[in-house]
mmCIF file of C-alpha atoms and ligand atoms in Angstrom:
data_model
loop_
_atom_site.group_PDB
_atom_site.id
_atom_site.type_symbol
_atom_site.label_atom_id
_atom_site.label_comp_id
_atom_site.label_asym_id
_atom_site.label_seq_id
_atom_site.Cartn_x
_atom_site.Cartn_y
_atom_site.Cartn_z
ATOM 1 C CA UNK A 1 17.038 17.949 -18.968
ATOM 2 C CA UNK A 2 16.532 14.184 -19.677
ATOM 3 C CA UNK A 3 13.686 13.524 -22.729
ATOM 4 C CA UNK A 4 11.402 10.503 -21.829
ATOM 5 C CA UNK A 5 8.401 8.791 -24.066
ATOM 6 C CA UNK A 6 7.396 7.918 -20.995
ATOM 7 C CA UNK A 7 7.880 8.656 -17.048
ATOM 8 C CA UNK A 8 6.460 6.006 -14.373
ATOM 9 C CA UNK A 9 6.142 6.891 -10.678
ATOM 10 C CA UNK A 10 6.227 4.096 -8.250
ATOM 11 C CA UNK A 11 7.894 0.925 -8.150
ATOM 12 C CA UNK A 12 5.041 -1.212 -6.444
ATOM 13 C CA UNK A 13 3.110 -3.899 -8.907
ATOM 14 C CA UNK A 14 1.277 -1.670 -11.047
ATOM 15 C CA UNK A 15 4.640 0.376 -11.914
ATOM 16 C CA UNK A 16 6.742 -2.466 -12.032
ATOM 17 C CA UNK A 17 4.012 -3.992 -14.769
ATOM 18 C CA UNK A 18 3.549 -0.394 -17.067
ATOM 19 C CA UNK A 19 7.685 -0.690 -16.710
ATOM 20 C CA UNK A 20 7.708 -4.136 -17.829
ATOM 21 C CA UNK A 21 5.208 -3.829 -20.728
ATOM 22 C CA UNK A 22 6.656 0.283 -21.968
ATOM 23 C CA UNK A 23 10.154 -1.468 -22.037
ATOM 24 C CA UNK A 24 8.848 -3.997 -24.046
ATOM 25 C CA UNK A 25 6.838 -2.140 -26.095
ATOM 26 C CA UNK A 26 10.148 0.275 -26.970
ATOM 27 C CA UNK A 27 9.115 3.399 -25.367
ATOM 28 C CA UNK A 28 11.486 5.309 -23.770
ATOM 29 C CA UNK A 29 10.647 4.854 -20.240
ATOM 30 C CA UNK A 30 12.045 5.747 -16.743
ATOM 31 C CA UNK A 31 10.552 4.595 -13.727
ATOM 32 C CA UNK A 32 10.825 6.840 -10.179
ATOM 33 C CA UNK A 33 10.936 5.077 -7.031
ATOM 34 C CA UNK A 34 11.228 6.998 -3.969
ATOM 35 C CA UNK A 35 11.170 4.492 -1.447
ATOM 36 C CA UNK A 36 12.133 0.648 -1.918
ATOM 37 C CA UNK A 37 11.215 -0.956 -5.086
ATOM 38 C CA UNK A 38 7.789 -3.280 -4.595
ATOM 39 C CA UNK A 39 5.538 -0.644 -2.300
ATOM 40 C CA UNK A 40 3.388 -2.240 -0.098
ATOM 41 C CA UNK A 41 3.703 -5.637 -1.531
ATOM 42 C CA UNK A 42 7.599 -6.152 0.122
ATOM 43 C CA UNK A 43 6.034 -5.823 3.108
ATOM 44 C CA UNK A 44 3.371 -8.627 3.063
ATOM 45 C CA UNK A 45 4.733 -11.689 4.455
ATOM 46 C CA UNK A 46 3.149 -14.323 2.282
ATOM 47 C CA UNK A 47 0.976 -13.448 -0.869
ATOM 48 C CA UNK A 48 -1.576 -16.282 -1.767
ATOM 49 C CA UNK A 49 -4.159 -14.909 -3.837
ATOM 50 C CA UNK A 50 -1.914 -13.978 -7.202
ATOM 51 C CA UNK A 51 -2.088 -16.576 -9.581
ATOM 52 C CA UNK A 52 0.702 -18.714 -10.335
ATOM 53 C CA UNK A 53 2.157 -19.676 -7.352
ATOM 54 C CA UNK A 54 -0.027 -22.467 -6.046
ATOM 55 C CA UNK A 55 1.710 -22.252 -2.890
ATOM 56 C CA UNK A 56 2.113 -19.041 -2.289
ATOM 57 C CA UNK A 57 5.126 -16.423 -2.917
ATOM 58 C CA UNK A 58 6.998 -13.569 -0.126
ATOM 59 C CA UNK A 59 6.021 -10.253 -1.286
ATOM 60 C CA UNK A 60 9.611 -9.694 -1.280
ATOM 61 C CA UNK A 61 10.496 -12.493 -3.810
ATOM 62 C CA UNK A 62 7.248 -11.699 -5.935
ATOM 63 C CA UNK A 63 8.489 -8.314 -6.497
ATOM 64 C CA UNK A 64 11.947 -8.513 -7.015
ATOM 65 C CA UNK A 65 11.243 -11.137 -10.014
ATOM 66 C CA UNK A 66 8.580 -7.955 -11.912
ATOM 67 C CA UNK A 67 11.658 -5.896 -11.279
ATOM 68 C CA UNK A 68 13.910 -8.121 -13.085
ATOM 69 C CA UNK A 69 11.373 -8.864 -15.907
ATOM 70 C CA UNK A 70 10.683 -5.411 -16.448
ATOM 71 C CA UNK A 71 15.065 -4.753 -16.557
ATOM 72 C CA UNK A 72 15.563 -7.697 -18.945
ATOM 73 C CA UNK A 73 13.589 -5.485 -21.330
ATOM 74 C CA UNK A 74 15.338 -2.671 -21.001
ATOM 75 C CA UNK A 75 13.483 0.076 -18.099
ATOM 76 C CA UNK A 76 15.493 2.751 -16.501
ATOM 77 C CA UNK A 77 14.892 2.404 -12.438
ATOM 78 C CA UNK A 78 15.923 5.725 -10.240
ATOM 79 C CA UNK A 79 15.791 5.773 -6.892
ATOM 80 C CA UNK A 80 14.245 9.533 -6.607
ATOM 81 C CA UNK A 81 11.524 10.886 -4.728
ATOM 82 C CA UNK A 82 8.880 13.132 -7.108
ATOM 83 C CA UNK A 83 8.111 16.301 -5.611
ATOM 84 C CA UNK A 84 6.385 18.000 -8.702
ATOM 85 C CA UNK A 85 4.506 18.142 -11.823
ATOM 86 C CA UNK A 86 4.670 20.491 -14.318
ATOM 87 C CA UNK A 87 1.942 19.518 -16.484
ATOM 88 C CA UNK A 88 0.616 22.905 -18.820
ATOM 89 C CA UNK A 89 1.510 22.587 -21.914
ATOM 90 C CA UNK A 90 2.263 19.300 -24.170
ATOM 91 C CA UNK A 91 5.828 18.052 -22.787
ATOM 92 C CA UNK A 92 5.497 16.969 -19.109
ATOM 93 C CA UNK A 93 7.906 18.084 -16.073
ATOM 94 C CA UNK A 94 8.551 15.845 -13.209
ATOM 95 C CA UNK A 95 10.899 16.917 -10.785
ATOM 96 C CA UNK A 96 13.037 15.151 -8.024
ATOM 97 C CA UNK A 97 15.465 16.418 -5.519
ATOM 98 C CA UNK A 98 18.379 15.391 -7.900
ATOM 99 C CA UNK A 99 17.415 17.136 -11.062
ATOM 100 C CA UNK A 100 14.170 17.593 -13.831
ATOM 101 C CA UNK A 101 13.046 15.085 -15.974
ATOM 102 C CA UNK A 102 10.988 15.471 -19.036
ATOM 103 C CA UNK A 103 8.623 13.548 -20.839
ATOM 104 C CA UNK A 104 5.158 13.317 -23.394
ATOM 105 C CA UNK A 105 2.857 10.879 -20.774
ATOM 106 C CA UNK A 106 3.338 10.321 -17.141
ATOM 107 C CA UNK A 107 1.839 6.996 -15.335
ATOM 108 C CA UNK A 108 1.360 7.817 -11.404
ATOM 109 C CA UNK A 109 1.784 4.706 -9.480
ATOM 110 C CA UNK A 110 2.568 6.161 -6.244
ATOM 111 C CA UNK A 111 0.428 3.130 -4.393
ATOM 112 C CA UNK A 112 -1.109 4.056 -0.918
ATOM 113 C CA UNK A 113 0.611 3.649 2.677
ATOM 114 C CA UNK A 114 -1.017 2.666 6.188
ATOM 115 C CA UNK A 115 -3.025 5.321 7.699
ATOM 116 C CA UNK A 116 -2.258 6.372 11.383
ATOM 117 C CA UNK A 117 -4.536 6.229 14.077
ATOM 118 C CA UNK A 118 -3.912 9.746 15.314
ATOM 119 C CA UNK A 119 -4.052 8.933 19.256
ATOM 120 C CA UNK A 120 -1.410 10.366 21.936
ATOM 121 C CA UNK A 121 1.288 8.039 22.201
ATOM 122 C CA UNK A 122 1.496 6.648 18.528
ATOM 123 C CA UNK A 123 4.319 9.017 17.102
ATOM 124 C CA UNK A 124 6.181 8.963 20.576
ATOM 125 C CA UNK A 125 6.282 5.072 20.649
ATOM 126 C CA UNK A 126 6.632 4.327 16.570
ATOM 127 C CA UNK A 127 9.659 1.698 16.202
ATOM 128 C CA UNK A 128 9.298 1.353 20.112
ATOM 129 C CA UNK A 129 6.378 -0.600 20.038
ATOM 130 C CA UNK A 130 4.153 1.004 17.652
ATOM 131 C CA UNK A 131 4.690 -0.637 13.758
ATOM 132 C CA UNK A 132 2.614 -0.697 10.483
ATOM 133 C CA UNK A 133 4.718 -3.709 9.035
ATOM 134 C CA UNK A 134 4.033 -7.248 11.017
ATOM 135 C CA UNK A 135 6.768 -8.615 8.337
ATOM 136 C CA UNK A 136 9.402 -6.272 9.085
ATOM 137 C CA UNK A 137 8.831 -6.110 13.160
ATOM 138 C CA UNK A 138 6.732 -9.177 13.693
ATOM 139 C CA UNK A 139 10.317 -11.067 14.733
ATOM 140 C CA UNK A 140 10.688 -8.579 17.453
ATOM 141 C CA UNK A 141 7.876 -9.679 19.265
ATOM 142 C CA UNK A 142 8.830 -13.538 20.360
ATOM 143 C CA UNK A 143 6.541 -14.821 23.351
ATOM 144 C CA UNK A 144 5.206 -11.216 23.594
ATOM 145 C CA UNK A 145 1.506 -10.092 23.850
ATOM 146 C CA UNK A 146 0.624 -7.887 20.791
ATOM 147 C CA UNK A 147 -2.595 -5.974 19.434
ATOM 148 C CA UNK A 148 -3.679 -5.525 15.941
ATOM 149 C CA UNK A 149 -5.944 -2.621 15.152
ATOM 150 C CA UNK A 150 -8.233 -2.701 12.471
ATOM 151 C CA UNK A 151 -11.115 -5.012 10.748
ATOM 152 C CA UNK A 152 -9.951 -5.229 7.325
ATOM 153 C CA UNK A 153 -8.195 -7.733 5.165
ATOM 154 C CA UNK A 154 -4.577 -6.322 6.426
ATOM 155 C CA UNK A 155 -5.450 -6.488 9.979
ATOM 156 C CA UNK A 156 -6.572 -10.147 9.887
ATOM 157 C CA UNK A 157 -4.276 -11.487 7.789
ATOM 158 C CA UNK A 158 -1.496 -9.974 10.054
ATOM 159 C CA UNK A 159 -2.669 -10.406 13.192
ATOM 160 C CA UNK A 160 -2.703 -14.435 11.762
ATOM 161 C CA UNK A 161 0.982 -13.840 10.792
ATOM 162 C CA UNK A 162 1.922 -12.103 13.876
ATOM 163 C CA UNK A 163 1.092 -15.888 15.930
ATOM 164 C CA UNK A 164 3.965 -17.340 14.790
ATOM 165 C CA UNK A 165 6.072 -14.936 17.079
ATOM 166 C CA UNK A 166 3.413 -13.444 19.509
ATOM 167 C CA UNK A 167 1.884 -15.775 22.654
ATOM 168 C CA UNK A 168 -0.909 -13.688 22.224
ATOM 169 C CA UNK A 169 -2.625 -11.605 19.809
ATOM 170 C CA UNK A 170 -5.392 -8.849 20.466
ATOM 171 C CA UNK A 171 -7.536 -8.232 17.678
ATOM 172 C CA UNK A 172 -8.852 -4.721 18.299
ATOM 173 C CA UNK A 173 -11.667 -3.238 15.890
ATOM 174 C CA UNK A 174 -14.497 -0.848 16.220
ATOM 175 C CA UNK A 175 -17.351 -2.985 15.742
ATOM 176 C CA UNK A 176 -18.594 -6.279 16.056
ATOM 177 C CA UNK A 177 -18.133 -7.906 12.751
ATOM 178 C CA UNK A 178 -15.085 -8.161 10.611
ATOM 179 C CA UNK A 179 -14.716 -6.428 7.308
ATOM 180 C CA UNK A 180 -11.932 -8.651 6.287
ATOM 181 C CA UNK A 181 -13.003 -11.968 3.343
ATOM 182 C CA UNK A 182 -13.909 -14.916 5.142
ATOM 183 C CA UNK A 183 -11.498 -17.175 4.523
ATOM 184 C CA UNK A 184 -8.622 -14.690 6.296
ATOM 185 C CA UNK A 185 -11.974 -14.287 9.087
ATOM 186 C CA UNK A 186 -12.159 -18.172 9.307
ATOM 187 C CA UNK A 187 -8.337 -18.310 10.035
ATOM 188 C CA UNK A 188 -8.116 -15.115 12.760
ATOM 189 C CA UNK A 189 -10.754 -16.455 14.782
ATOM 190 C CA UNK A 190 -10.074 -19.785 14.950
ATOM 191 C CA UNK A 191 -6.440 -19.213 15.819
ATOM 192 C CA UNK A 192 -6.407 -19.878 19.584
ATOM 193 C CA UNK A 193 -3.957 -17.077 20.333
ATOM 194 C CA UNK A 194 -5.738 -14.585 18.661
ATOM 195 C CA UNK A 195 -8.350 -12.890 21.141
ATOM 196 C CA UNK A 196 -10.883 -10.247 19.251
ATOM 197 C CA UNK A 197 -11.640 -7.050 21.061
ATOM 198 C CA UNK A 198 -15.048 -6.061 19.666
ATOM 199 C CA UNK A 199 -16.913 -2.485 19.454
ATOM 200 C CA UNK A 200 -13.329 -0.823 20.983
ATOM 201 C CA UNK A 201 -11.696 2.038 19.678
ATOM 202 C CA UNK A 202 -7.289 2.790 20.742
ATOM 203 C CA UNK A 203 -7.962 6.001 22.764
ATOM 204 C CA UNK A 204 -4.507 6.432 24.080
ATOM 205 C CA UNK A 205 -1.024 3.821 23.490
ATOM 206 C CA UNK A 206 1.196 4.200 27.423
ATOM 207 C CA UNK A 207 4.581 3.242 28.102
ATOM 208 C CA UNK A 208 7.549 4.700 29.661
ATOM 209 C CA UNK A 209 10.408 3.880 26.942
ATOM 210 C CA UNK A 210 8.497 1.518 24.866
ATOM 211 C CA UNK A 211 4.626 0.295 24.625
ATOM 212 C CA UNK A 212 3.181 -0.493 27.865
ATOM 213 C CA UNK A 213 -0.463 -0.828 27.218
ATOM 214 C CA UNK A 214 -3.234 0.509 25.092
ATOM 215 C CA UNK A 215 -6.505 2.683 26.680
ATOM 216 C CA UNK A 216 -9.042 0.823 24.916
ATOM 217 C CA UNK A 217 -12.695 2.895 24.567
ATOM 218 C CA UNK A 218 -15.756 0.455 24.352
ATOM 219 C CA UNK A 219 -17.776 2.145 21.625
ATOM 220 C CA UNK A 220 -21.241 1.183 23.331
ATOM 221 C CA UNK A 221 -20.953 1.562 26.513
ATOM 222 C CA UNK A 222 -18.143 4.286 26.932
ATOM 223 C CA UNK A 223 -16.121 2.285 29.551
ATOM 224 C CA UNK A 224 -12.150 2.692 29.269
ATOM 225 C CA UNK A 225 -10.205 -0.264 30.266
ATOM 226 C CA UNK A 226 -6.027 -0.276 29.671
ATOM 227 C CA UNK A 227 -5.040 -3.841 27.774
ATOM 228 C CA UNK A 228 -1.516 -4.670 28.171
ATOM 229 C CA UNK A 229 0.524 -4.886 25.369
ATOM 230 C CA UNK A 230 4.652 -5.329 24.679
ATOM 231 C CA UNK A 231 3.613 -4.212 21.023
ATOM 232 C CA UNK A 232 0.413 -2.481 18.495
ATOM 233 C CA UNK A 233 0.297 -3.032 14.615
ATOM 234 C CA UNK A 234 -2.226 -0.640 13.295
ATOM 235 C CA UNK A 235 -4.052 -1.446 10.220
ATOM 236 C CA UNK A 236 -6.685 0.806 9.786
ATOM 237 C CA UNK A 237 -6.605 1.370 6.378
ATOM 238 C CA UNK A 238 -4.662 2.929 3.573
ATOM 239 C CA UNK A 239 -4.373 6.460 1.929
ATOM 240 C CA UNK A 240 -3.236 7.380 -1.363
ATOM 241 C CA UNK A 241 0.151 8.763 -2.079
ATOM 242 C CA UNK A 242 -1.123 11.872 -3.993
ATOM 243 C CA UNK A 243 1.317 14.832 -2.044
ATOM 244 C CA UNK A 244 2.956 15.774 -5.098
ATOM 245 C CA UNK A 245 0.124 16.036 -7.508
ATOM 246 C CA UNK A 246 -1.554 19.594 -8.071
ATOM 247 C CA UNK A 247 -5.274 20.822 -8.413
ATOM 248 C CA UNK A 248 -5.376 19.942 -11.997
ATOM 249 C CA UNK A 249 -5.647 16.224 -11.508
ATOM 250 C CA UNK A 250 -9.167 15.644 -10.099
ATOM 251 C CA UNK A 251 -9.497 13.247 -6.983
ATOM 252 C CA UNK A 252 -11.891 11.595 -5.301
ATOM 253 C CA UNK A 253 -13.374 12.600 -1.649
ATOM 254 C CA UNK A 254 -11.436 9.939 -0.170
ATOM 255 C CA UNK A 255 -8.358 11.774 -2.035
ATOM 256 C CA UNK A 256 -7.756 8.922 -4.747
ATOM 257 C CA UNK A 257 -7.116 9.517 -8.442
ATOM 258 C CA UNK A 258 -10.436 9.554 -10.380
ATOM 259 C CA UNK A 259 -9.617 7.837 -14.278
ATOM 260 C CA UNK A 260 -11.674 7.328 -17.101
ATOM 261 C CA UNK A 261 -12.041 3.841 -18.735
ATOM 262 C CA UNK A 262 -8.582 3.939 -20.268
ATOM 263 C CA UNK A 263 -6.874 5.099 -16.803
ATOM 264 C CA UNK A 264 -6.477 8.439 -18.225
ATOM 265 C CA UNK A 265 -6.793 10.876 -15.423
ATOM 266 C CA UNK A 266 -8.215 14.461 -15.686
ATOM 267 C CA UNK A 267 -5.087 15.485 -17.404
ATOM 268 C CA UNK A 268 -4.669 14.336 -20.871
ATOM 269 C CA UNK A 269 -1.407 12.182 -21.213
ATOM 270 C CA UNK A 270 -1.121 11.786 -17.275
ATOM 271 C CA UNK A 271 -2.109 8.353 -16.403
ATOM 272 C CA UNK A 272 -3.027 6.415 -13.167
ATOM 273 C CA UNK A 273 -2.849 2.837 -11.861
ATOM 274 C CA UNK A 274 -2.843 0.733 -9.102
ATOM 275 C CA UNK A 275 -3.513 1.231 -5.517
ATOM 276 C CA UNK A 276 -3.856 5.426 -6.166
ATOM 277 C CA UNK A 277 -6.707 5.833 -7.893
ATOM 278 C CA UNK A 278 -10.247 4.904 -7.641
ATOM 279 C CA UNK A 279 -11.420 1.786 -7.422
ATOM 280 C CA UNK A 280 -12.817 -1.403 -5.582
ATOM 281 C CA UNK A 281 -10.493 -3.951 -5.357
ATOM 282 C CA UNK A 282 -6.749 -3.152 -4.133
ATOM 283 C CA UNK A 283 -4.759 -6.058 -4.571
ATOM 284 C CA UNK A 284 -1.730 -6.735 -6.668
ATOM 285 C CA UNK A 285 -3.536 -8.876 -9.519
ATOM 286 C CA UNK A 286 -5.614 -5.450 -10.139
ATOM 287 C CA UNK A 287 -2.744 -3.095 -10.140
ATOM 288 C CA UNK A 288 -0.863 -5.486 -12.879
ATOM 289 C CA UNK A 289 -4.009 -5.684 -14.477
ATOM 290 C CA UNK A 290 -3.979 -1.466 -14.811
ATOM 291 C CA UNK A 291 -0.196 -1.752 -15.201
ATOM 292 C CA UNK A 292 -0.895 -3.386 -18.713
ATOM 293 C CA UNK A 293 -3.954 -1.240 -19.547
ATOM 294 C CA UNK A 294 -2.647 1.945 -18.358
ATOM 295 C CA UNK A 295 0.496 1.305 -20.971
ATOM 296 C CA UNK A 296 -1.579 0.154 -24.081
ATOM 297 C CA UNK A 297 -3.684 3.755 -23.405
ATOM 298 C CA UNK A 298 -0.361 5.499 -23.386
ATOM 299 C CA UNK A 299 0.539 3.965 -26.694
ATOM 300 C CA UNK A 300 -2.509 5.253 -28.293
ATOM 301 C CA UNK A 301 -1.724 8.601 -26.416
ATOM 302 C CA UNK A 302 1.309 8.757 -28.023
ATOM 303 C CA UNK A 303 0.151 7.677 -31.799
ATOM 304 C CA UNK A 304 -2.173 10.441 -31.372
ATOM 305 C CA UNK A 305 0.087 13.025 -30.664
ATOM 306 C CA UNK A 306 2.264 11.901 -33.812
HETATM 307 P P1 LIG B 401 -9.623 -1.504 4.815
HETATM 308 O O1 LIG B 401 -10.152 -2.657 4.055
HETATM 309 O O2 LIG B 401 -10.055 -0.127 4.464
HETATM 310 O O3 LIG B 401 -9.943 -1.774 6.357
HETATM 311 C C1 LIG B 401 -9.642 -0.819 7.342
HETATM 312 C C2 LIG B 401 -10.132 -1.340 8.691
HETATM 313 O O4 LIG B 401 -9.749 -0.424 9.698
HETATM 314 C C3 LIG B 401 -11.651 -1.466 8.745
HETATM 315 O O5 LIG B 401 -12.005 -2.636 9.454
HETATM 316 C C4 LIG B 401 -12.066 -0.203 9.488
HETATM 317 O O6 LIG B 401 -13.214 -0.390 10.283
HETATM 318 C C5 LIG B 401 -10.881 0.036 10.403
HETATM 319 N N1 LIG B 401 -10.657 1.452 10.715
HETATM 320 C C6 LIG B 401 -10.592 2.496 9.869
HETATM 321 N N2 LIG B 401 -10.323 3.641 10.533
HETATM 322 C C7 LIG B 401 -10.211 3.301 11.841
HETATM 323 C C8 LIG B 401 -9.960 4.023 13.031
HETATM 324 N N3 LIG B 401 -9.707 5.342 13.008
HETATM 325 N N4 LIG B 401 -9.926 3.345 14.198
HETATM 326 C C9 LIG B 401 -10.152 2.021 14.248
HETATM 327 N N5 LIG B 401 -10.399 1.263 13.144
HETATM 328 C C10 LIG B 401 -10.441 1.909 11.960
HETATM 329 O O7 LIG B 401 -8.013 -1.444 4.772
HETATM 330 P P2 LIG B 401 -6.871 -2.584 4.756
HETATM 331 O O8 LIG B 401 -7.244 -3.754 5.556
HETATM 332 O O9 LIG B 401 -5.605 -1.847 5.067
HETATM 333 O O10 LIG B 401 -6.817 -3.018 3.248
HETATM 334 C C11 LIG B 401 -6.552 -2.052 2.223
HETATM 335 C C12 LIG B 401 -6.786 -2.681 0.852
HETATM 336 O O11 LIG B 401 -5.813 -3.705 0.613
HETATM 337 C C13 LIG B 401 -8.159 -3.345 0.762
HETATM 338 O O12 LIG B 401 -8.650 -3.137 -0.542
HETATM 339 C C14 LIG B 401 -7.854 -4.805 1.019
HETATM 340 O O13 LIG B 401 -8.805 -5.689 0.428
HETATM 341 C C15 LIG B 401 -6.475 -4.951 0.379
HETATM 342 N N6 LIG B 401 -5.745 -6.065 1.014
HETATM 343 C C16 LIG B 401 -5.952 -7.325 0.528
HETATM 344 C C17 LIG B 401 -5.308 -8.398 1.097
HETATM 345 C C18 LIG B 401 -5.554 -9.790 0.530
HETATM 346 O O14 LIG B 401 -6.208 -9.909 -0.490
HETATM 347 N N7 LIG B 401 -5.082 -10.833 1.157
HETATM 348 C C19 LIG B 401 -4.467 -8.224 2.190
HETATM 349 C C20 LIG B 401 -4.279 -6.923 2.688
HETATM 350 C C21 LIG B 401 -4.939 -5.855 2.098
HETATM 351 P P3 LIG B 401 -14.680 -0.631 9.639
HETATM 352 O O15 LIG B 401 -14.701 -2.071 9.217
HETATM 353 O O16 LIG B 401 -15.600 -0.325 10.789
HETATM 354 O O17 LIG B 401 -14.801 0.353 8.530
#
């Protein structure tokens, strides 16, 4: 069984960051990715609220350079998917389909993914129609009519992106007012392709082989009316990737990782940062803000245990 100072899971910004600084800091550390390396952050188009890049930078560029930073000093990246935790005791057990792993802290930076909207048609008609990543599918959908679901920051900002393809864009949200920051609000609804569908809920998503049309429900008056659509991005929010974590680590009722001012979760010597655990703001400045805090509270961790 491999012997770690340190084991990281997730590769999305706040992983990549405790990865960068634990290399860097000499600690023995391994990082666990079981998807692509970058979470969430590969898959936004354009980011252009993370300092630095006056401009803007792709998601895709952004996080490939914190992966190379964080190899330069040294981190062990392996692409396995963590299934378990063995946590009683001192020494720490993470296991992956390939094998065991072993080590005296644990960081969980397992991010969050889109939720689903949980209406009839949106598991038949996913990849045939139905997508949670404008920047992987948007492409698809040249001169085609699409809808965005949602309020938030995601759904805005994508539905924006989604006009450089799309003729038209549906914005489709439950109420009458936009959750998303103003400046992204500003943008969506003063894009003249982009047409908001207010107080409506997705009852149903029809098609034959691929999306047809939605069954939209108007929330105040109860009246069902079908929207056509070659295409629906749903962005109704995000919940945290917590599957392989036990009773023992305490969550919030929304599922998230509750920490304690040093990102210490209920677990002493397990760890949490980024997107997975409790907090306001979700964005990749905060997770590389808890990427270097979580690793500076591991380093005491560890002088402690000495
Ligand atoms: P979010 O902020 O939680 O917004 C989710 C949206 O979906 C809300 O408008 C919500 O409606 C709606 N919704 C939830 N459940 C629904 C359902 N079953 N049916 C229909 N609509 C439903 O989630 P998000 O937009 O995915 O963003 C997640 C996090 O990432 C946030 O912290 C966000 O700030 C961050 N983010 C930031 C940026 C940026 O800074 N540029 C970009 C993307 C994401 P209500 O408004 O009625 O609750």
């Amino acid at each position: 069984m491999d012997n770690w100072d340190l084991i990281i899971i997730g590769g999305g910004p706040a992983g990549l960051t405790a990865g960068m600084y634990a290399a860097r800091a000499r600690l023995k550390t391994l990082l666990l990715e079981g998807g692509a390396i970058g979470g969430q952050a590969t898959t936004t188009d354009w980011i252009e609220n993370y300092p630095g890049f006056p401009e803007g930078v792709s998601g895709f560029e952004l996080m490939y350079s914190f992966q190379q930073q964080a190899e330069r000093f040294g981190l062990e990246i392996r692409y396995e998917e963590v299934q378990g935790l063995g946590l009683a005791g001192g020494v720490k057990t993470v296991s992956t389909p390939e094998g065991s792993y072993q080590a005296k802290a644990i960081v969980i930076a397992s991010g969050a993914r889109h939720r689903r909207l949980g209406v009839p048609g949106e598991a038949e008609f996913h990849g045939r129609g139905v997508s949670y990543c404008a920047t992987c599918d948007g492409a698809f959908f040249l001169d085609s009519t699409v809808a965005v679901v949602g309020g938030g920051d995601a759904a805005v900002e994508e539905a924006v992106f989604l006009t450089r393809y799309a003729s038209q864009v549906y914005l489709v949200h439950r109420r009458d007012k936009l959750r998303a920051t103003s400046i992204l609000q500003e943008r969506a609804l003063g894009n003249p392709k982009i047409t908001p569908c207010w107080n409506s809920t997705v009852d149903e998503i029809k098609g034959e082989n691929r999306v047809a049309a939605l069954v939209l429900n108007d929330v105040k008056t109860r009246d069902k009316r079908e929207l056509k659509v070659d295409g629906v991005f749903v962005y109704v929010g995000i919940d945290p990737n917590t599957a392989f974590l036990g009773d023992e680590i305490r969550r919030s009722q929304e599922g998230y990782v509750w920490v304690d001012e040093t990102l210490q979760t209920s677990v002493p010597g397990v760890f949490a940062a980024g997107d997975v655990r409790d907090k306001d703001l979700r964005q990749v400045a905060t997770a590389v803000g808890d990427g270097a805090l979580v690793v500076f509270s591991v380093e005491r961790y560890l002088t402690n245990l000495e």
